[in-house]
Tab-separated table of C-alpha atoms in Angstrom:
chain	number	residue	atom	x	y	z
A	1	MET	CA	128.707	147.693	120.202
A	2	GLN	CA	132.136	148.200	118.859
A	3	SER	CA	133.692	145.955	121.334
A	4	ASP	CA	131.098	143.420	120.421
A	5	ARG	CA	132.301	143.442	116.889
A	6	HIS	CA	135.856	143.058	117.917
A	7	ASP	CA	134.910	140.153	120.093
A	8	PHE	CA	133.154	138.541	117.362
A	9	TRP	CA	136.219	138.787	115.096
A	10	LYS	CA	138.382	137.339	117.714
A	11	GLN	CA	135.929	134.541	118.163
A	12	CYS	CA	135.993	133.969	114.292
A	13	ALA	CA	139.719	133.765	114.317
A	14	VAL	CA	139.925	131.503	117.279
A	15	THR	CA	137.127	129.041	116.495
A	16	VAL	CA	135.813	129.239	112.944
A	17	TYR	CA	139.076	129.466	110.988
A	18	PRO	CA	140.659	126.257	112.307
A	19	MET	CA	137.449	124.509	111.445
A	20	SER	CA	137.358	125.793	107.839
A	21	ASN	CA	138.278	122.446	106.520
A	22	SER	CA	135.054	121.022	107.683
A	23	VAL	CA	131.626	121.581	106.236
A	24	SER	CA	130.247	122.906	109.431
A	25	GLY	CA	133.166	125.197	109.770
A	26	ARG	CA	132.668	126.577	106.305
A	27	LEU	CA	129.081	127.025	107.076
A	28	ALA	CA	129.916	128.898	110.178
A	29	LEU	CA	132.236	131.205	108.264
A	30	VAL	CA	129.510	131.896	105.603
A	31	PHE	CA	127.001	132.774	108.172
A	32	SER	CA	129.326	134.905	110.202
A	33	LEU	CA	130.197	136.829	107.040
A	34	LEU	CA	126.424	137.139	106.206
A	35	TRP	CA	125.851	138.383	109.619
A	36	THR	CA	128.532	141.078	109.868
A	37	ALA	CA	128.653	142.128	106.271
A	38	PRO	CA	125.612	144.430	106.392
A	39	SER	CA	126.839	146.551	109.267
A	40	LEU	CA	130.354	146.774	107.906
A	41	ILE	CA	128.970	147.819	104.526
A	42	ALA	CA	126.624	150.313	106.153
A	43	GLU	CA	129.626	151.749	108.084
A	44	ALA	CA	131.718	152.176	105.082
A	45	ASP	CA	128.872	153.633	103.293
A	46	TYR	CA	128.279	156.205	106.194
A	47	LEU	CA	131.923	157.181	106.142
A	48	ARG	CA	131.993	157.587	102.486
A	49	ALA	CA	128.715	159.740	102.807
A	50	LEU	CA	130.497	161.918	105.347
A	51	GLU	CA	133.603	162.423	103.263
A	52	GLN	CA	131.511	163.467	100.245
A	53	GLU	CA	129.731	166.064	102.433
A	54	ALA	CA	132.963	167.248	103.759
A	55	ALA	CA	134.217	167.741	100.231
A	56	GLY	CA	131.279	170.074	99.468
A	57	ALA	CA	131.934	172.072	102.611
A	58	LEU	CA	133.741	175.376	102.134
A	59	VAL	CA	136.236	176.786	104.561
A	60	VAL	CA	134.372	178.424	107.178
A	61	GLU	CA	136.676	180.684	108.847
A	62	SER	CA	134.654	183.695	109.754
A	63	PRO	CA	135.471	187.227	109.163
A	64	ALA	CA	135.269	187.505	112.954
A	65	ALA	CA	138.251	185.112	113.262
A	66	SER	CA	140.688	186.911	111.413
A	67	VAL	CA	139.533	190.528	111.764
A	68	PRO	CA	137.725	191.892	114.528
A	69	VAL	CA	140.596	191.711	116.770
A	70	PRO	CA	139.536	194.934	118.316
A	71	SER	CA	140.570	193.547	121.577
A	72	PHE	CA	143.943	194.729	122.993
A	73	PHE	CA	145.333	191.176	123.065
A	74	ASP	CA	144.784	190.485	119.405
A	75	MET	CA	146.342	193.534	117.999
A	76	PRO	CA	149.300	192.722	115.740
A	77	VAL	CA	152.463	193.751	117.212
A	78	GLY	CA	155.455	195.187	115.631
A	79	ASP	CA	155.818	196.883	112.206
A	80	VAL	CA	152.938	195.647	110.110
A	81	GLU	CA	152.579	196.852	106.478
A	82	LEU	CA	150.268	196.192	103.796
A	83	GLY	CA	152.865	195.463	101.236
A	84	PRO	CA	152.533	196.289	97.450
A	85	GLY	CA	150.619	194.565	94.680
A	86	LEU	CA	147.670	193.068	96.459
A	87	SER	CA	144.502	192.344	94.754
A	88	LYS	CA	141.476	194.426	95.835
A	89	GLU	CA	140.085	191.630	97.835
A	90	GLU	CA	143.442	190.931	99.480
A	91	PHE	CA	143.869	194.585	100.028
A	92	GLU	CA	140.610	194.893	101.866
A	93	ALA	CA	141.192	191.727	103.934
A	94	ARG	CA	144.633	192.884	104.928
A	95	LEU	CA	143.260	196.389	105.829
A	96	LYS	CA	140.491	194.690	107.770
A	97	SER	CA	142.706	192.335	109.720
A	98	ASP	CA	145.642	194.627	110.392
A	99	PHE	CA	144.307	198.247	110.186
A	100	TYR	CA	140.829	197.974	111.617
A	101	GLY	CA	140.603	201.745	112.323
A	102	SER	CA	141.370	202.600	108.797
A	103	TYR	CA	139.038	199.864	107.530
A	104	VAL	CA	136.068	201.337	109.381
A	105	PHE	CA	136.516	204.621	107.519
A	106	TYR	CA	137.366	202.970	104.324
A	107	SER	CA	134.300	200.752	104.324
A	108	ARG	CA	132.131	203.878	104.786
A	109	LEU	CA	133.311	205.395	101.708
A	110	SER	CA	131.296	205.411	98.324
A	111	ALA	CA	132.305	202.556	95.829
A	112	ASP	CA	133.884	205.116	93.646
A	113	ALA	CA	135.920	206.509	96.612
A	114	ARG	CA	136.925	203.039	97.629
A	115	ALA	CA	138.174	202.357	94.093
A	116	ARG	CA	140.225	205.557	94.088
A	117	VAL	CA	141.841	204.584	97.484
A	118	TYR	CA	142.702	201.334	95.985
A	119	GLU	CA	144.228	202.843	92.848
A	120	ASP	CA	146.259	205.141	94.911
A	121	TYR	CA	147.563	202.204	96.861
A	122	LEU	CA	148.475	200.478	93.669
A	123	ASN	CA	150.285	203.517	92.406
A	124	SER	CA	152.426	203.680	95.566
A	125	PRO	CA	155.777	202.084	95.212
A	126	ASP	CA	155.853	200.477	98.687
A	127	GLY	CA	152.089	199.959	99.411
A	128	GLY	CA	152.428	201.705	102.743
A	129	ILE	CA	149.503	202.102	105.138
A	130	ASP	CA	150.349	205.913	105.348
A	131	VAL	CA	149.470	206.271	101.627
A	132	VAL	CA	146.244	204.417	102.210
A	133	ARG	CA	145.282	206.533	105.145
A	134	ASP	CA	145.925	209.748	103.215
A	135	ALA	CA	143.980	208.437	100.229
A	136	ILE	CA	141.027	207.626	102.664
A	137	ILE	CA	141.025	211.230	104.057
A	138	ARG	CA	141.384	212.759	100.671
A	139	HIS	CA	138.605	210.805	98.911
A	140	ALA	CA	136.346	211.146	101.893
A	141	ASP	CA	136.082	214.868	101.507
B	1	MET	CA	140.003	218.272	108.343
B	2	PHE	CA	137.235	216.468	110.069
B	3	TRP	CA	138.097	213.221	108.387
B	4	ARG	CA	141.778	213.468	109.244
B	5	ILE	CA	141.097	213.793	112.906
B	6	ALA	CA	138.444	211.085	112.881
B	7	VAL	CA	140.688	208.578	111.171
B	8	SER	CA	143.639	209.284	113.599
B	9	LEU	CA	141.354	209.047	116.678
B	10	GLY	CA	139.654	205.899	115.221
B	11	CYS	CA	142.990	204.293	114.747
B	12	LEU	CA	144.167	205.287	118.190
B	13	LEU	CA	140.875	204.189	119.857
B	14	VAL	CA	140.883	200.867	118.062
B	15	SER	CA	144.439	199.924	119.061
B	16	THR	CA	144.040	200.797	122.669
B	17	MET	CA	140.582	199.688	123.710
B	18	THR	CA	138.094	197.022	123.282
B	19	TRP	CA	135.498	197.733	120.619
B	20	ALA	CA	132.037	197.688	121.733
B	21	ASN	CA	130.064	195.164	119.810
B	22	GLU	CA	126.455	196.014	118.805
B	23	VAL	CA	125.798	192.041	118.165
B	24	LYS	CA	126.819	190.644	121.512
B	25	LEU	CA	127.401	187.052	122.549
B	26	ASP	CA	124.730	187.466	125.239
B	27	ALA	CA	123.379	190.137	127.555
B	28	LYS	CA	126.512	190.244	129.594
B	29	ARG	CA	129.231	189.553	127.013
B	30	ASP	CA	130.454	191.381	123.916
B	31	SER	CA	132.963	188.786	123.188
B	32	LEU	CA	135.344	186.403	125.013
B	33	LEU	CA	138.976	185.278	124.607
B	34	VAL	CA	139.887	181.728	123.931
B	35	ILE	CA	143.396	180.119	123.387
B	36	ASP	CA	143.486	178.261	120.253
B	37	GLN	CA	146.753	176.518	119.040
B	38	GLY	CA	148.690	178.988	121.043
B	39	ARG	CA	146.983	182.023	119.591
B	40	VAL	CA	144.542	184.189	121.463
B	41	ILE	CA	141.286	184.305	119.610
B	42	THR	CA	138.408	186.704	120.139
B	43	VAL	CA	135.155	184.867	120.064
B	44	GLN	CA	132.409	187.196	118.844
B	45	ARG	CA	129.650	187.497	116.497
B	46	ILE	CA	129.788	189.098	112.927
B	47	GLN	CA	128.775	192.590	113.294
B	48	ASP	CA	127.309	193.049	109.887
B	49	LEU	CA	123.604	193.278	110.525
B	50	ASN	CA	123.012	192.147	106.965
B	51	ASN	CA	125.223	189.223	106.979
B	52	GLU	CA	123.431	185.932	105.921
B	53	ILE	CA	124.522	182.311	105.796
B	54	THR	CA	125.332	180.995	102.567
B	55	GLY	CA	126.870	177.595	101.205
B	56	PHE	CA	127.243	174.536	103.124
B	57	TYR	CA	125.411	175.396	106.301
B	58	ALA	CA	122.614	177.185	104.423
B	59	ARG	CA	121.495	173.690	103.110
B	60	THR	CA	118.178	172.453	104.552
B	61	SER	CA	118.107	168.994	103.173
B	62	ARG	CA	120.480	166.027	103.495
B	63	PRO	CA	119.589	162.321	103.206
B	64	CYS	CA	118.616	160.339	106.293
B	65	PRO	CA	119.820	157.839	107.634
B	66	HIS	CA	123.301	159.344	107.083
B	67	PHE	CA	122.201	162.692	108.140
B	68	CYS	CA	119.022	162.304	110.138
B	69	ILE	CA	117.852	164.877	112.815
B	70	GLN	CA	119.333	163.949	116.118
B	71	PRO	CA	117.440	163.773	119.370
B	72	HIS	CA	118.054	166.457	121.968
B	73	ALA	CA	119.942	163.888	124.228
B	74	ALA	CA	122.871	162.126	122.889
B	75	ALA	CA	122.739	159.587	125.782
B	76	PRO	CA	121.196	159.126	129.228
B	77	GLY	CA	122.991	161.175	131.799
B	78	VAL	CA	124.878	163.419	129.291
B	79	LEU	CA	123.872	167.011	129.353
B	80	THR	CA	122.980	168.859	126.155
B	81	VAL	CA	124.098	172.429	126.106
B	82	SER	CA	123.499	175.564	124.016
B	83	GLU	CA	125.752	178.294	122.802
B	84	ILE	CA	125.680	180.144	126.136
B	85	GLU	CA	126.969	177.089	128.112
B	86	VAL	CA	129.623	176.711	125.486
B	87	PHE	CA	130.731	180.287	126.112
B	88	ASP	CA	130.558	179.566	129.896
B	89	PHE	CA	132.695	176.456	129.266
B	90	MET	CA	135.369	178.446	127.263
B	91	GLU	CA	135.682	180.936	130.064
B	92	GLY	CA	135.514	178.346	132.775
B	93	PRO	CA	136.710	174.851	132.642
B	94	LEU	CA	138.529	175.271	129.297
B	95	ALA	CA	140.430	178.389	130.416
B	96	ARG	CA	141.330	176.635	133.696
B	97	GLY	CA	142.544	173.367	132.080
B	98	GLU	CA	139.845	171.448	133.623
B	99	GLY	CA	137.800	171.018	130.395
B	100	VAL	CA	138.408	169.890	126.792
B	101	LEU	CA	136.384	171.065	123.840
B	102	ILE	CA	136.352	168.357	121.072
B	103	ASP	CA	135.586	168.595	117.546
B	104	ASN	CA	134.386	165.159	116.766
B	105	ARG	CA	134.175	165.360	113.069
B	106	LEU	CA	136.312	163.606	110.442
B	107	GLU	CA	139.455	165.356	109.657
B	108	SER	CA	138.109	166.611	106.259
B	109	PHE	CA	135.483	168.682	107.972
B	110	TYR	CA	137.844	169.896	110.830
B	111	ARG	CA	140.403	171.274	108.430
B	112	LYS	CA	137.818	173.619	106.876
B	113	GLY	CA	137.120	175.381	109.928
B	114	THR	CA	136.439	174.725	113.693
B	115	ILE	CA	135.136	176.277	116.866
B	116	PRO	CA	138.173	178.122	118.466
B	117	GLY	CA	139.680	176.311	121.494
B	118	SER	CA	138.680	172.912	120.016
B	119	ILE	CA	140.871	169.950	119.852
B	120	HIS	CA	140.263	167.385	117.066
B	121	ILE	CA	139.402	163.782	118.083
B	122	PRO	CA	137.215	162.213	115.499
B	123	PHE	CA	134.406	160.010	116.658
B	124	THR	CA	136.113	157.137	114.843
B	125	VAL	CA	139.046	157.097	117.258
B	126	PHE	CA	136.620	156.661	120.276
B	127	GLU	CA	135.039	153.594	118.279
B	128	LYS	CA	138.404	151.821	117.850
B	129	ASP	CA	139.439	148.643	119.611
B	130	PRO	CA	139.987	149.517	123.236
B	131	SER	CA	143.697	148.536	122.895
B	132	ASP	CA	144.188	150.726	119.861
B	133	PRO	CA	147.163	153.078	120.539
B	134	GLU	CA	145.319	156.044	119.038
B	135	LEU	CA	142.335	155.520	121.340
B	136	VAL	CA	144.606	155.021	124.372
B	137	ALA	CA	146.340	158.295	123.529
B	138	ALA	CA	143.071	160.057	123.117
B	139	LEU	CA	141.803	158.910	126.533
B	140	GLU	CA	145.097	159.690	128.216
B	141	ARG	CA	144.820	163.161	126.808
B	142	LEU	CA	141.500	163.473	128.466
B	143	GLY	CA	142.947	162.601	131.712
B	144	ALA	CA	142.265	158.910	131.959
B	145	ILE	CA	144.750	156.594	133.390
B	146	LYS	CA	145.342	153.126	132.053
B	147	ARG	CA	145.129	150.397	134.685
B	148	ASP	CA	147.035	147.115	134.553
B	149	GLY	CA	146.898	144.276	136.779
B	150	VAL	CA	144.126	145.332	139.143
B	151	SER	CA	143.384	142.454	141.487
B	152	SER	CA	139.930	140.795	141.359
B	153	ILE	CA	139.319	141.610	144.897
B	154	THR	CA	139.939	145.443	144.322
B	155	ARG	CA	137.620	145.241	141.373
B	156	MET	CA	134.977	143.473	143.394
B	157	PHE	CA	134.934	146.430	145.914
B	158	GLU	CA	134.979	148.833	143.162
B	159	ARG	CA	131.998	147.288	141.535
B	160	ILE	CA	129.958	147.852	144.624
B	161	GLY	CA	131.024	151.561	144.718
B	162	LEU	CA	133.989	151.472	147.162
B	163	PHE	CA	137.436	152.920	146.283
B	164	GLY	CA	135.863	155.372	143.750
B	165	GLY	CA	134.701	152.411	141.823
B	166	ARG	CA	132.145	154.583	139.948
B	167	TYR	CA	134.858	156.186	137.778
B	168	LYS	CA	136.932	152.953	137.230
B	169	THR	CA	136.765	150.041	134.794
B	170	ASP	CA	139.051	146.927	134.471
B	171	ASN	CA	141.280	148.836	132.155
B	172	TRP	CA	140.799	152.517	132.851
B	173	ASP	CA	140.617	154.976	135.889
B	174	PHE	CA	138.438	157.860	134.850
B	175	SER	CA	138.320	159.570	138.240
B	176	ARG	CA	140.490	162.455	137.225
B	177	VAL	CA	139.307	163.030	133.557
B	178	LYS	CA	138.515	166.456	132.348
B	179	THR	CA	134.967	167.521	131.434
B	180	VAL	CA	134.609	167.090	127.784
B	181	LEU	CA	132.278	169.152	125.604
B	182	MET	CA	131.755	167.320	122.240
B	183	TRP	CA	130.303	168.820	119.058
B	184	CYS	CA	130.026	168.076	115.414
B	185	ASN	CA	128.246	169.668	112.412
B	186	GLY	CA	124.848	170.329	114.183
B	187	PRO	CA	121.442	168.780	114.891
B	188	TRP	CA	121.771	166.744	111.638
B	189	CYS	CA	125.080	165.297	112.504
B	190	ASP	CA	125.584	162.081	114.531
B	191	GLN	CA	129.327	162.084	114.691
B	192	SER	CA	129.514	163.511	118.250
B	193	PRO	CA	126.658	161.413	119.463
B	194	ARG	CA	128.403	158.410	118.290
B	195	GLY	CA	131.645	159.515	119.847
B	196	ILE	CA	129.775	160.039	123.132
B	197	ARG	CA	128.146	156.771	123.099
B	198	ALA	CA	131.592	155.128	122.268
B	199	LEU	CA	133.110	157.024	125.189
B	200	LEU	CA	130.315	155.705	127.500
B	201	ASP	CA	130.904	152.212	126.299
B	202	LEU	CA	134.516	152.630	127.392
B	203	GLY	CA	133.284	153.638	130.838
B	204	PHE	CA	133.828	157.286	130.584
B	205	PRO	CA	131.574	158.985	133.291
B	206	ALA	CA	128.467	160.475	131.679
B	207	ASP	CA	128.544	163.324	134.169
B	208	ARG	CA	131.791	164.465	132.728
B	209	ILE	CA	130.433	164.703	129.119
B	210	LEU	CA	128.492	167.655	127.612
B	211	TYR	CA	126.934	167.597	124.232
B	212	TYR	CA	126.713	170.680	122.172
B	213	ARG	CA	123.951	169.669	119.760
B	214	GLY	CA	123.815	172.909	117.798
B	215	GLY	CA	127.405	172.336	116.595
B	216	MET	CA	128.914	174.078	113.565
B	217	GLN	CA	125.525	174.743	112.087
B	218	MET	CA	124.295	176.834	114.884
B	219	TRP	CA	127.640	178.293	115.506
B	220	GLN	CA	127.436	179.511	111.915
B	221	LEU	CA	123.885	180.774	112.171
B	222	PHE	CA	124.772	183.025	114.933
B	223	GLY	CA	127.942	184.422	113.026
B	224	LEU	CA	130.294	183.243	115.797
B	225	THR	CA	134.100	183.160	115.189
B	226	THR	CA	135.462	179.984	113.692
B	227	VAL	CA	139.182	179.374	112.810
B	228	VAL	CA	140.913	177.188	110.290
B	229	PRO	CA	143.378	174.933	112.031
B	230	THR	CA	146.896	175.751	111.361
B	231	SER	CA	147.995	172.152	111.535
B	232	ALA	CA	146.428	168.759	111.047
B	233	GLU	CA	147.091	167.891	114.705
B	234	ASN	CA	145.672	170.108	117.330
């Protein structure tokens, strides 16, 4: 179908355009435009509809992608630290992605206990994971 | 004291062994590994038993004709597959370099998340003029070989099935192409069916094309791993 359209335009260029000074040539040009215009408009309309849909789509990276890397191959290598000053959402996301074991226990704490763990993390100058682990243990008791 | 030991043991276990998933991929697989843009990604399902789909892929209704429900088969001779066959494909042909997983959607969809291991070739590329450099590059990426100056006698023999003619056209030799598994947004999306039909029009063999009709819609429904591409080109 696509190649048919291309063939058609080639045909237009080769035959119709040189005849455009004549009445029959102009008529052929008009008819050819009328014939192809609907499909071209429909195609443009379709692509526009797709783009509109895509604009409404949210990023769909799943938690499973960035997190449950519990497989040996996906574990972060080298010294990984939380770093200070993360928002609560960022803190939990980092914990989940880089310190899954700690996250498992953190996620089982009550909401109050989790808030206290986060507070302890915020109060620590370097935002180290050791502080968080200790906080999890303390607030779990 | 209990918690101290438990946390330490938990961290140790997580870092040294594979986590057993409660929500498995299928009866035999917890998860699988796939290479995506140079990274090893674990494909698995979200383990939260209360997780629900929200947002874009939770929508039930979109206007047709643009977003009509697609038939089961994209084209004659093209096999339609489900998630299990996609997993098998990832662990088989894709891992061995004999297959290509293709996200056929427009870039604006692709950039918001894709199935791990996919490369991005929008359906519009396959619909370009056969001599378009972008289309030529895409076909070569799939293993097709451009042909020039094939004699009419050779073509005559090829047309009757000799000299591997089944996989050859005037312009392309598809005899060594990889198996492609094409997908888009799901059963309401015709981007991959259009891409498939365009490939067939070019002479790409139907028996080397697989169609994952479920697409991103079903991938999301099952809580399967998705990734956001790190670059526009994959």
